[in-house]
PDB file of C-alpha atoms in Angstrom:
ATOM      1  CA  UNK A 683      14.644  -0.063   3.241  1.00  0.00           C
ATOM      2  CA  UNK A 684      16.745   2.257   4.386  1.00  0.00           C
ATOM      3  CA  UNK A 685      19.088  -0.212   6.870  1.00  0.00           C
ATOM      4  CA  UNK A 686      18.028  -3.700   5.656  1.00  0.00           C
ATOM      5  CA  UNK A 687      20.668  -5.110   7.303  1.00  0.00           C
ATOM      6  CA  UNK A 688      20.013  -4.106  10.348  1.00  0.00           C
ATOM      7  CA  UNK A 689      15.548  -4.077   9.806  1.00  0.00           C
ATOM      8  CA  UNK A 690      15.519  -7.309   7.501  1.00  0.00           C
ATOM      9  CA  UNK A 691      16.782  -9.975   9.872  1.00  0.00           C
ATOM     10  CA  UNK A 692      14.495  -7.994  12.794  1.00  0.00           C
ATOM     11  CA  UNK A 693      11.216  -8.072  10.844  1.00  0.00           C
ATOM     12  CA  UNK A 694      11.256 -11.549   9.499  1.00  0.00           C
ATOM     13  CA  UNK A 695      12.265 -12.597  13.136  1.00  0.00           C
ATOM     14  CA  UNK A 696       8.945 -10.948  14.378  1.00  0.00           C
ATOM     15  CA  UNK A 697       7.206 -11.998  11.237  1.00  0.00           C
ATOM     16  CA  UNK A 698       8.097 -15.689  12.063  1.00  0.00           C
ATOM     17  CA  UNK A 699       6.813 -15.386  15.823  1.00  0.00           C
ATOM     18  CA  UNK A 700       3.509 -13.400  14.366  1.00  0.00           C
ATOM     19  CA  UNK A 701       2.891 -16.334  12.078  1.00  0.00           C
ATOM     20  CA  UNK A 702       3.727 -19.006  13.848  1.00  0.00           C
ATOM     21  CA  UNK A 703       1.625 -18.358  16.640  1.00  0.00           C
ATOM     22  CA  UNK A 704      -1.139 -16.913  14.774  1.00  0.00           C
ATOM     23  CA  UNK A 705      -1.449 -20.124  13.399  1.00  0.00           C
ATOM     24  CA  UNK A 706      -0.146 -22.745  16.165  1.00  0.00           C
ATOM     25  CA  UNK A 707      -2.950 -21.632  18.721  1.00  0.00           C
ATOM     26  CA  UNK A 708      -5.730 -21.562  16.654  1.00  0.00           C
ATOM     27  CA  UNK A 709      -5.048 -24.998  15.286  1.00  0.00           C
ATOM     28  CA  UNK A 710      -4.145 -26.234  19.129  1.00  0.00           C
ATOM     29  CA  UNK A 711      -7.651 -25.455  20.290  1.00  0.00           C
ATOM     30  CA  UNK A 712      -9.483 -26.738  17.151  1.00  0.00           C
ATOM     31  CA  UNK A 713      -7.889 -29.781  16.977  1.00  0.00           C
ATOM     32  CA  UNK A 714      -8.627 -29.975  20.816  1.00  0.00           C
ATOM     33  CA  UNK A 715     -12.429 -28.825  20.514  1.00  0.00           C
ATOM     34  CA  UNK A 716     -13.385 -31.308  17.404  1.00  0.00           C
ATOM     35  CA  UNK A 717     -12.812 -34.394  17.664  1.00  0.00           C
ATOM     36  CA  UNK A 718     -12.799 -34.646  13.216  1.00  0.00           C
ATOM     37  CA  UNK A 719     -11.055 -34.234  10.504  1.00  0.00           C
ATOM     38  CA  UNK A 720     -13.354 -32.405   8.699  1.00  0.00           C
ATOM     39  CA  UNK A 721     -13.391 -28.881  10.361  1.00  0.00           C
ATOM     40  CA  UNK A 722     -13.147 -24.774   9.909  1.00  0.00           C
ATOM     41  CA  UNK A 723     -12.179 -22.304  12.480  1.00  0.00           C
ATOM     42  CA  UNK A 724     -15.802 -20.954  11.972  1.00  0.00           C
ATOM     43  CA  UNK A 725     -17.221 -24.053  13.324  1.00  0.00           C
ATOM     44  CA  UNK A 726     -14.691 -23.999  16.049  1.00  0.00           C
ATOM     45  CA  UNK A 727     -14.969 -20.622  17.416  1.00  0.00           C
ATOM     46  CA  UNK A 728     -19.106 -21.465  17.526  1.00  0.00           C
ATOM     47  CA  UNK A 729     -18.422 -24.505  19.881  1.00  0.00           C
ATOM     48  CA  UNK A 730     -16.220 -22.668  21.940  1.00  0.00           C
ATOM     49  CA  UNK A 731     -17.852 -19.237  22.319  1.00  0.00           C
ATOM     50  CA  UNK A 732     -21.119 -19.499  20.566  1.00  0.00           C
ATOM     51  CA  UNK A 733     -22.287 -17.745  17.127  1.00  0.00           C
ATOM     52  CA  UNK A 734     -20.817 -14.352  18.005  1.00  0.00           C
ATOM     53  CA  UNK A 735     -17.507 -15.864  18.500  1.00  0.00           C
ATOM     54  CA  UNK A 736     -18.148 -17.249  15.314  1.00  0.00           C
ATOM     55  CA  UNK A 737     -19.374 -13.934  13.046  1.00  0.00           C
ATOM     56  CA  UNK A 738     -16.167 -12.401  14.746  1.00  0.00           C
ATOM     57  CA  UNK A 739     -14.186 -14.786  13.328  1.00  0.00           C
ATOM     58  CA  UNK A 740     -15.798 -15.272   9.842  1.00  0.00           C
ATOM     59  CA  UNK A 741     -15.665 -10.908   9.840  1.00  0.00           C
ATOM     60  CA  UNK A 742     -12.109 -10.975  10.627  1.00  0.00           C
ATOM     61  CA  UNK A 743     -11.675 -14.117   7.847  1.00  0.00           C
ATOM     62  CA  UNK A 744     -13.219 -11.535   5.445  1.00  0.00           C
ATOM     63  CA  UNK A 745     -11.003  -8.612   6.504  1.00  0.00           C
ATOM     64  CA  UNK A 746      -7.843 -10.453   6.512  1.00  0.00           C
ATOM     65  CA  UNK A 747      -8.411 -11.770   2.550  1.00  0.00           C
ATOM     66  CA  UNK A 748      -9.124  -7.998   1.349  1.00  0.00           C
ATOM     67  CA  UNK A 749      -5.879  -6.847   3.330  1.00  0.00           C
ATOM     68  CA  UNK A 750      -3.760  -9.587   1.774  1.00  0.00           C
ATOM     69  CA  UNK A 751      -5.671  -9.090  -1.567  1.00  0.00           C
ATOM     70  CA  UNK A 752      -4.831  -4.912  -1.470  1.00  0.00           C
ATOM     71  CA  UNK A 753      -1.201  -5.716  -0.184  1.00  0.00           C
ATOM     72  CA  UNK A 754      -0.376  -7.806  -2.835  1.00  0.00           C
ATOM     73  CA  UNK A 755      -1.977  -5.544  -5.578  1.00  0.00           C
ATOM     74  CA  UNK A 756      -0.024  -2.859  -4.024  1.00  0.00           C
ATOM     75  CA  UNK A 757       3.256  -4.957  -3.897  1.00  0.00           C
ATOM     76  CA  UNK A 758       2.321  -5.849  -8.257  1.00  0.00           C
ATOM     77  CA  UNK A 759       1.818  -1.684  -8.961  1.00  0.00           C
ATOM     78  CA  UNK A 760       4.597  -0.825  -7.179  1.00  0.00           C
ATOM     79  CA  UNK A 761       6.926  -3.868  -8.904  1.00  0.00           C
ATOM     80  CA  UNK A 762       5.435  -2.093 -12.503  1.00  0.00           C
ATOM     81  CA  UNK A 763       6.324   1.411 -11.154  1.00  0.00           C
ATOM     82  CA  UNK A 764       9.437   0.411 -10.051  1.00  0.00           C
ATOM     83  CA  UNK A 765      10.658  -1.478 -13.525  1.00  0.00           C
ATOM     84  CA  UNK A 766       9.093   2.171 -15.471  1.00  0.00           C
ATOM     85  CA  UNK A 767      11.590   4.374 -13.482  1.00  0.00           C
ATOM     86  CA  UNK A 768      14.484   1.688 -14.665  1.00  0.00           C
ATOM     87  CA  UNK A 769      13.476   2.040 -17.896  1.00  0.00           C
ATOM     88  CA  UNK A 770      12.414  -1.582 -18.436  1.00  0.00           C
ATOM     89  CA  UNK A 771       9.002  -0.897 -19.050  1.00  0.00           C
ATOM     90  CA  UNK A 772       6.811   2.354 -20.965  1.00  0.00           C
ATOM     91  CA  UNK A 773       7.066   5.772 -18.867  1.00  0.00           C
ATOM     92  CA  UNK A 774       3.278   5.486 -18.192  1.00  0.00           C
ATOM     93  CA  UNK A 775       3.403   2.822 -15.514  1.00  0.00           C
ATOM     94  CA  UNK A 776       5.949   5.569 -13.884  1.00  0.00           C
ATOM     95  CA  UNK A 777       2.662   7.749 -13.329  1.00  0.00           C
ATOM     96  CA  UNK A 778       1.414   8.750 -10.081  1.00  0.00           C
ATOM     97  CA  UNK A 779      -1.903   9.923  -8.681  1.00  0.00           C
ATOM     98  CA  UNK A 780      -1.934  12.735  -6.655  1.00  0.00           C
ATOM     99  CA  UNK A 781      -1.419  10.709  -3.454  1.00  0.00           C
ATOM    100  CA  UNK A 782       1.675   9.017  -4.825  1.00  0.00           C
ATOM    101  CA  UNK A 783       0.088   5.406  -5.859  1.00  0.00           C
ATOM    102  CA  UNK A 784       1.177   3.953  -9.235  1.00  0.00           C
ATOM    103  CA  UNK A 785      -2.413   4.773 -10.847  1.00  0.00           C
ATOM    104  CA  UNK A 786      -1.389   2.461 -13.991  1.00  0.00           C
ATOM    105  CA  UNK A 787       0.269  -0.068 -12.057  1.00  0.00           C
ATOM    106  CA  UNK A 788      -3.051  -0.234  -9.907  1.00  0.00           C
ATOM    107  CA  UNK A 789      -5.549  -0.541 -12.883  1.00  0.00           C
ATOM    108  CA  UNK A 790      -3.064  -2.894 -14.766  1.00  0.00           C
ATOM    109  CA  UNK A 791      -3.216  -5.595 -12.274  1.00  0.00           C
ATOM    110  CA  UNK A 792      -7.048  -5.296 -11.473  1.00  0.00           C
ATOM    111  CA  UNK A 793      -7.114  -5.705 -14.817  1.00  0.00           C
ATOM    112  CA  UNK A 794      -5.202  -9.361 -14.475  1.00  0.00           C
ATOM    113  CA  UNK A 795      -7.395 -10.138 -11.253  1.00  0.00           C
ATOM    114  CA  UNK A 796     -10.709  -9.539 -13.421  1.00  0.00           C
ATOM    115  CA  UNK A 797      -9.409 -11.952 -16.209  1.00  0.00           C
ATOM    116  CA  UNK A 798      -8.372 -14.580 -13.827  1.00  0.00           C
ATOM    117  CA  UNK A 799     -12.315 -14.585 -13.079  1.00  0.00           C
ATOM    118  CA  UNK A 800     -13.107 -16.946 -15.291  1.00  0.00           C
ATOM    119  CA  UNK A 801     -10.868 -19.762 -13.137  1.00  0.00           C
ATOM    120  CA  UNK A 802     -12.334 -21.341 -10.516  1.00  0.00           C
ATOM    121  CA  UNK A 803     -11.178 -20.315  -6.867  1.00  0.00           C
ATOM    122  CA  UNK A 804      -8.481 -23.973  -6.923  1.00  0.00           C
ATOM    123  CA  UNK A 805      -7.111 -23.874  -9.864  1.00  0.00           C
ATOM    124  CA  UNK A 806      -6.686 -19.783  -9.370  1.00  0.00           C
ATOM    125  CA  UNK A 807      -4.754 -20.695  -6.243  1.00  0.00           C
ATOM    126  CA  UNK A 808      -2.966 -23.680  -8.000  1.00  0.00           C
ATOM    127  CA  UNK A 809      -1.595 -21.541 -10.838  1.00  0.00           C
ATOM    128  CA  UNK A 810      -0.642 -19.184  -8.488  1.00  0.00           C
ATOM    129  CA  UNK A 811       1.330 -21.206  -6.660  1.00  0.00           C
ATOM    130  CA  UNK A 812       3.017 -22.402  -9.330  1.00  0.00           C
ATOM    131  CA  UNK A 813       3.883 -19.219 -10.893  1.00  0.00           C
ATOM    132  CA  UNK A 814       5.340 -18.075  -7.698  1.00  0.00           C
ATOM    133  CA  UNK A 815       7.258 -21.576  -7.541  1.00  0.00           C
ATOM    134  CA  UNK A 816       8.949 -20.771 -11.526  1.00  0.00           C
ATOM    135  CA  UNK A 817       9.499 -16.990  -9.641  1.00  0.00           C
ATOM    136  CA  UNK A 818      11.255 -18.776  -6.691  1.00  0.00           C
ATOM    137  CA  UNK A 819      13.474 -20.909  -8.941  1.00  0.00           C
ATOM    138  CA  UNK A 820      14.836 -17.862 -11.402  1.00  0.00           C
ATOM    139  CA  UNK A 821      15.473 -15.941  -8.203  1.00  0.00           C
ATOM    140  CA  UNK A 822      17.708 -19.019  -6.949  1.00  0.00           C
ATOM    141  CA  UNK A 823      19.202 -18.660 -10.414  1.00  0.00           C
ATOM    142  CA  UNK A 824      19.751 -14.815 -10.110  1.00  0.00           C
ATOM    143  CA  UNK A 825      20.814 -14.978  -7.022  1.00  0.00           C
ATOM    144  CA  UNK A 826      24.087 -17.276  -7.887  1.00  0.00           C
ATOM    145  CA  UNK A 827      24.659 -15.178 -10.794  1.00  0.00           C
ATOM    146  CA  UNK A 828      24.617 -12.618  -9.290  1.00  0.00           C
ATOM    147  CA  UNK A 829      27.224 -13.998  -6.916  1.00  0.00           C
ATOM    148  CA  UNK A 830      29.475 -15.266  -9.340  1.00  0.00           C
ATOM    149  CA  UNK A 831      29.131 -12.186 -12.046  1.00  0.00           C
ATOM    150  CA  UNK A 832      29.221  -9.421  -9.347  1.00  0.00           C
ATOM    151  CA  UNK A 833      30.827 -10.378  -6.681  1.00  0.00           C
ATOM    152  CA  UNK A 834      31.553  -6.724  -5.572  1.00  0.00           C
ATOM    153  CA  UNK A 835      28.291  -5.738  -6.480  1.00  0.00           C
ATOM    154  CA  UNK A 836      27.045  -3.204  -3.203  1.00  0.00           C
ATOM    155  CA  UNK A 837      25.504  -5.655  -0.826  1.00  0.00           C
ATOM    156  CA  UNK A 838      23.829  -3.946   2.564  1.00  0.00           C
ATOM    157  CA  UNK A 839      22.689  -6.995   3.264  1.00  0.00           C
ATOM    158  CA  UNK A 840      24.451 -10.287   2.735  1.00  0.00           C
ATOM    159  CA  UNK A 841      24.251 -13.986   2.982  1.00  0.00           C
ATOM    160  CA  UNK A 842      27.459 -15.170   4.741  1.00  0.00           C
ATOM    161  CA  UNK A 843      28.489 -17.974   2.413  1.00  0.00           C
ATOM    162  CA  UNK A 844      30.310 -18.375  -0.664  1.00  0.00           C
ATOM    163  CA  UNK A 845      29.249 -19.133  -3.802  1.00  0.00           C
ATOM    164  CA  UNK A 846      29.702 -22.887  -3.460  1.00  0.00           C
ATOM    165  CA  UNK A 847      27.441 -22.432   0.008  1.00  0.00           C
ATOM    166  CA  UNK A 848      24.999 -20.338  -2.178  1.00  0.00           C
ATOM    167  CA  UNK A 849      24.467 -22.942  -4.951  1.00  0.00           C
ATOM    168  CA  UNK A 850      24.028 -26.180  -1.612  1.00  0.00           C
ATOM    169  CA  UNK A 851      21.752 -23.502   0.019  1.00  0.00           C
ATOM    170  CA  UNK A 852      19.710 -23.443  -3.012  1.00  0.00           C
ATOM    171  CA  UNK A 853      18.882 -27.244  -3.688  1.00  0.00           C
ATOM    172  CA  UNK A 854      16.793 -28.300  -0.832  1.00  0.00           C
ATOM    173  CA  UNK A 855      13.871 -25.476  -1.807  1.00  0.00           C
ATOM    174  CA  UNK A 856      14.351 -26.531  -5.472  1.00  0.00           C
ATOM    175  CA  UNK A 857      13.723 -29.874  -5.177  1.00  0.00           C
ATOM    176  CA  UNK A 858      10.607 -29.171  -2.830  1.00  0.00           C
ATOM    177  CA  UNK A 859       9.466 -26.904  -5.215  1.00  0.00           C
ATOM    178  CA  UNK A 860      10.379 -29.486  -8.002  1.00  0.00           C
ATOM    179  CA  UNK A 861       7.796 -31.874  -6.209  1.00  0.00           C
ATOM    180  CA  UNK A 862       4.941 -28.934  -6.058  1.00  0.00           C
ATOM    181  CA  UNK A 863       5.169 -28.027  -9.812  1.00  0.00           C
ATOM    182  CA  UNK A 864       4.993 -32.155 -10.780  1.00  0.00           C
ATOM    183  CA  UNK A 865       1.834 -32.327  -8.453  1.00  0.00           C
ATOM    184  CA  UNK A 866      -0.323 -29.775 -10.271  1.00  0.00           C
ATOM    185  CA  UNK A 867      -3.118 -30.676 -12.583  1.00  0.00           C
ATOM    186  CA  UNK A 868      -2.506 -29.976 -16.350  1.00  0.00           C
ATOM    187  CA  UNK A 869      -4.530 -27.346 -16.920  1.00  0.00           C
ATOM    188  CA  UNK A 870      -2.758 -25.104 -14.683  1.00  0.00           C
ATOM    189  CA  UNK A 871       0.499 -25.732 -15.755  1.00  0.00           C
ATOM    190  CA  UNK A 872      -0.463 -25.011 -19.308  1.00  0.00           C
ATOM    191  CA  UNK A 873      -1.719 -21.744 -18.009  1.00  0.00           C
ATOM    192  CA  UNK A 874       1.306 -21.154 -16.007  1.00  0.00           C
ATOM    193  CA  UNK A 875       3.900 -22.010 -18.780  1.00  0.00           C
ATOM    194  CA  UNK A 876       1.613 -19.695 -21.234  1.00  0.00           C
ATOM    195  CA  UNK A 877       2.026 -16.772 -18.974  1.00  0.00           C
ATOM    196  CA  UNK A 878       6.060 -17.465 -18.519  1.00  0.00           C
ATOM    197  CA  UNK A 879       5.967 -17.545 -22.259  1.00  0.00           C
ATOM    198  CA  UNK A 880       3.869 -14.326 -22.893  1.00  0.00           C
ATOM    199  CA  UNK A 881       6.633 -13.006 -20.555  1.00  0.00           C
ATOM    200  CA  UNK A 882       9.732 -14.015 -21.655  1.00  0.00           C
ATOM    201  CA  UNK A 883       8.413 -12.851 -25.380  1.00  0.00           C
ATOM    202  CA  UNK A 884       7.202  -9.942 -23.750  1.00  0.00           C
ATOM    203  CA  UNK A 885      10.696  -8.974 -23.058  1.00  0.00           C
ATOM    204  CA  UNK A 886      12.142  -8.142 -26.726  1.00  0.00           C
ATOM    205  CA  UNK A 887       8.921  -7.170 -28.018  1.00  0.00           C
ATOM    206  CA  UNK A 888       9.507  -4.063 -25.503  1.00  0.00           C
ATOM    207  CA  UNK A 889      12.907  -3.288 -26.404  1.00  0.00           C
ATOM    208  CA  UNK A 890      11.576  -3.295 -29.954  1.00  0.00           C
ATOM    209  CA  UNK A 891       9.027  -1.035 -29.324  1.00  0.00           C
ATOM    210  CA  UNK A 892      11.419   1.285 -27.123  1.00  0.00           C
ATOM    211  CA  UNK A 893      14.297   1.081 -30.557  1.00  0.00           C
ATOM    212  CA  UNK A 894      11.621   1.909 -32.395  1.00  0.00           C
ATOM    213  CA  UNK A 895      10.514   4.804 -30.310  1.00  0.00           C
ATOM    214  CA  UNK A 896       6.917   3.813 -30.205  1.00  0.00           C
ATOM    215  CA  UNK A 897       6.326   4.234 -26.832  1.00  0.00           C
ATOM    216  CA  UNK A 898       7.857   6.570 -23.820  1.00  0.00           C
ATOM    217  CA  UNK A 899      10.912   4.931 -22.145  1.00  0.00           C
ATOM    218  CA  UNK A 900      12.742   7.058 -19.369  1.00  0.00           C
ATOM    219  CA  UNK A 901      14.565   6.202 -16.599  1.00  0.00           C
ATOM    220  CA  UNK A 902      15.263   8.179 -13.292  1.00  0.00           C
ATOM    221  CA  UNK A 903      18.706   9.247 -12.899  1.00  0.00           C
ATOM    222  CA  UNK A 904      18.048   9.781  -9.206  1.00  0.00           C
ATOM    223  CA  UNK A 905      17.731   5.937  -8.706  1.00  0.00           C
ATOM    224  CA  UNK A 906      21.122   4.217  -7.243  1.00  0.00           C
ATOM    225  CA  UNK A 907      22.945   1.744  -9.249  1.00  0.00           C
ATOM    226  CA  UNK A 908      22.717  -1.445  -7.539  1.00  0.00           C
ATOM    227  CA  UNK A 909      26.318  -2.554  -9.196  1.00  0.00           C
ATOM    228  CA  UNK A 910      28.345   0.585  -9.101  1.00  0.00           C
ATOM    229  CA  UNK A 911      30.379  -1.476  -6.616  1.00  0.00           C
ATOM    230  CA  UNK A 912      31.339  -4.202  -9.295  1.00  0.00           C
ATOM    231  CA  UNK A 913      31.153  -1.244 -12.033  1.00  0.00           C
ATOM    232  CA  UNK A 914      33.980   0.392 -10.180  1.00  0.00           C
ATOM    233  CA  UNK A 915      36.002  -2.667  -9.610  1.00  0.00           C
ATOM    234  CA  UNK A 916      35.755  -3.637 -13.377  1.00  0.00           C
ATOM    235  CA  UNK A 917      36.956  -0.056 -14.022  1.00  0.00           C
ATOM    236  CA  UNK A 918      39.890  -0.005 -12.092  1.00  0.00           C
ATOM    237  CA  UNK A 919      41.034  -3.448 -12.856  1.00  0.00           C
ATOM    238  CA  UNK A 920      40.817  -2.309 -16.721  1.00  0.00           C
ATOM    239  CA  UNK A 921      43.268   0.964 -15.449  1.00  0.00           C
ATOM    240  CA  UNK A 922      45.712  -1.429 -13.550  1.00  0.00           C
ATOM    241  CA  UNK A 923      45.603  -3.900 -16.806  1.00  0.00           C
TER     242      UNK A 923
END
C-alpha cells in the first residue's frame, strides 16, 4: 500500500459493511422462509424464487469458491516471492512470468493444494483453520516484539496503545483461539503440528544450504528497510554514548 494509513482503516471499514450484510440478509430471509434447522441457501432461494433463483445462486456459490481459491493462491505466491527478494528463501521463487506473476510461487502452492487431496473436504478445512490459528498467535507474538525491540521502527500505520495496551489487546483473541485449537480432532492437529515442525526445521536447513552456497540467494537492494527507523536510532544513540 502506498498510504495504509490513510486506505487500511477505509477498506476494512467497507470490508466490514460488505460482509456483514452479505451475510446478515441472506440469513434474515432463510431463517424467515424455512421454518428448520436443517437448511442451504440453495434450498432457500428455490422456495423463494423458484429453480432459477436457485441455479443462480448455486452458479454464483461456485464462482465465489474459485475466486477465494485463486486469491488466496495468489496471496501464498506472492508471500514466496516476496520472502525470495528478502533473501529468506532461493532466488527462483523471485522469478516472474512475463506478465509479472510469481511462476514458482504459483506452481509451488498448487503443488501443496494437490497433496492436501488426499484429506477429506472437513478435516482440510479443520487443519486449515488451525494452522491459520498457530499463524494468528506468532503474529500476536511478533507484533509485541516488535513493539518492545523496535520501538522506532517506521510505522505508517499504527496501533495507538502502548506496549502494555498491546500485550491486554492481545489476550482476548488468544484465548478464543486457545478454545478452537483444543476443539479439533487429533488427526488434524498432528498434521498441523507436523507442518509447523517441517517449518520451523525448514528454517536452518535454508541458511545451511545458502552458507553452503548450494542454492541462489539474492536479495533486492531496491526493497525499503522496514527498521531503518530503529536502525538509525540505535546508531545515533551508539554516537552520543
Amino acid at each position: 500500500m502506498d498510504n495504509p494509513k490513510k486506505t487500511l482503516p477505509k477498506a476494512l471499514f467497507y470490508a466490514l459493511i460488505v460482509v456483514v450484510s452479505g451475510y446478515l440478509f441472506p440469513l434474515l430471509i432463510g431463517t424467515g422462509a424455512i421454518d428448520s434447522d436443517k437448511w442451504c441457501f440453495s434450498d432457500v432461494a428455490k422456495l423463494v424464487g423458484g429453480v432459477w433463483l436457485r441455479g443462480w445462486v448455486q452458479v454464483a456459490a461456485a464462482m465465489s469458491l474459485v475466486g477465494m481459491f485463486v486469491a488466496e493462491m495468489s496471496g501464498d505466491s506472492f508471500q514466496l516471492l516476496g520472502m525470495a527478494e528478502r533473501g529468506m528463501l532461493p532466488a527462483f521463487f523471485a522469478k516472474r512470468s512475463r506478465y509479472g506473476t510469481p511462476l514458482v510461487g504459483i506452481l509451488f502452492s498448487a503443488s501443496g493444494v494437490i497433496l492436501l487431496s488426499w484429506l477429506s473436504f472437513k478435516e482440510i478445512v479443520a487443519a486449515e483453520n488451525f494452522l491459520y490459528c498457530l499463524g494468528i498467535i506468532f503474529e500476536f507474538i511478533s507484533f509485541i516484539r516488535l513493539r518492545i525491540k523496535y520501538p522506532a521502527a517506521s510505522r505508517p500505520f499504527k496501533i495507538p496503545v502502548g506496549t502494555v495496551g498491546s500485550i491486554l489487546l492481545c489476550i482476548p483473541p488468544t484465548i478464543l483461539i486457545g478454545a478452537v485449537l483444543a476443539l479439533s480432532s487429533l488427526k488434524v492437529a498432528v498434521i498441523s503440528l507436523v507442518a509447523v515442525v517441517i517449518g520451523l526445521v525448514m528454517q536452518p536447513c535454508l541458511k545451511h544450504v545458502e552458507k553452503k552456497k548450494w542454492l541462489k540467494f539474492s536479495e533486492n537492494s531496491d526493497l525499503p528497510d522496514p527498521l531503518c527507523g530503529a536502525a538509525h536510532e540505535n546508531s545515533t544513540e551508539t554516537l552520543v554514548q
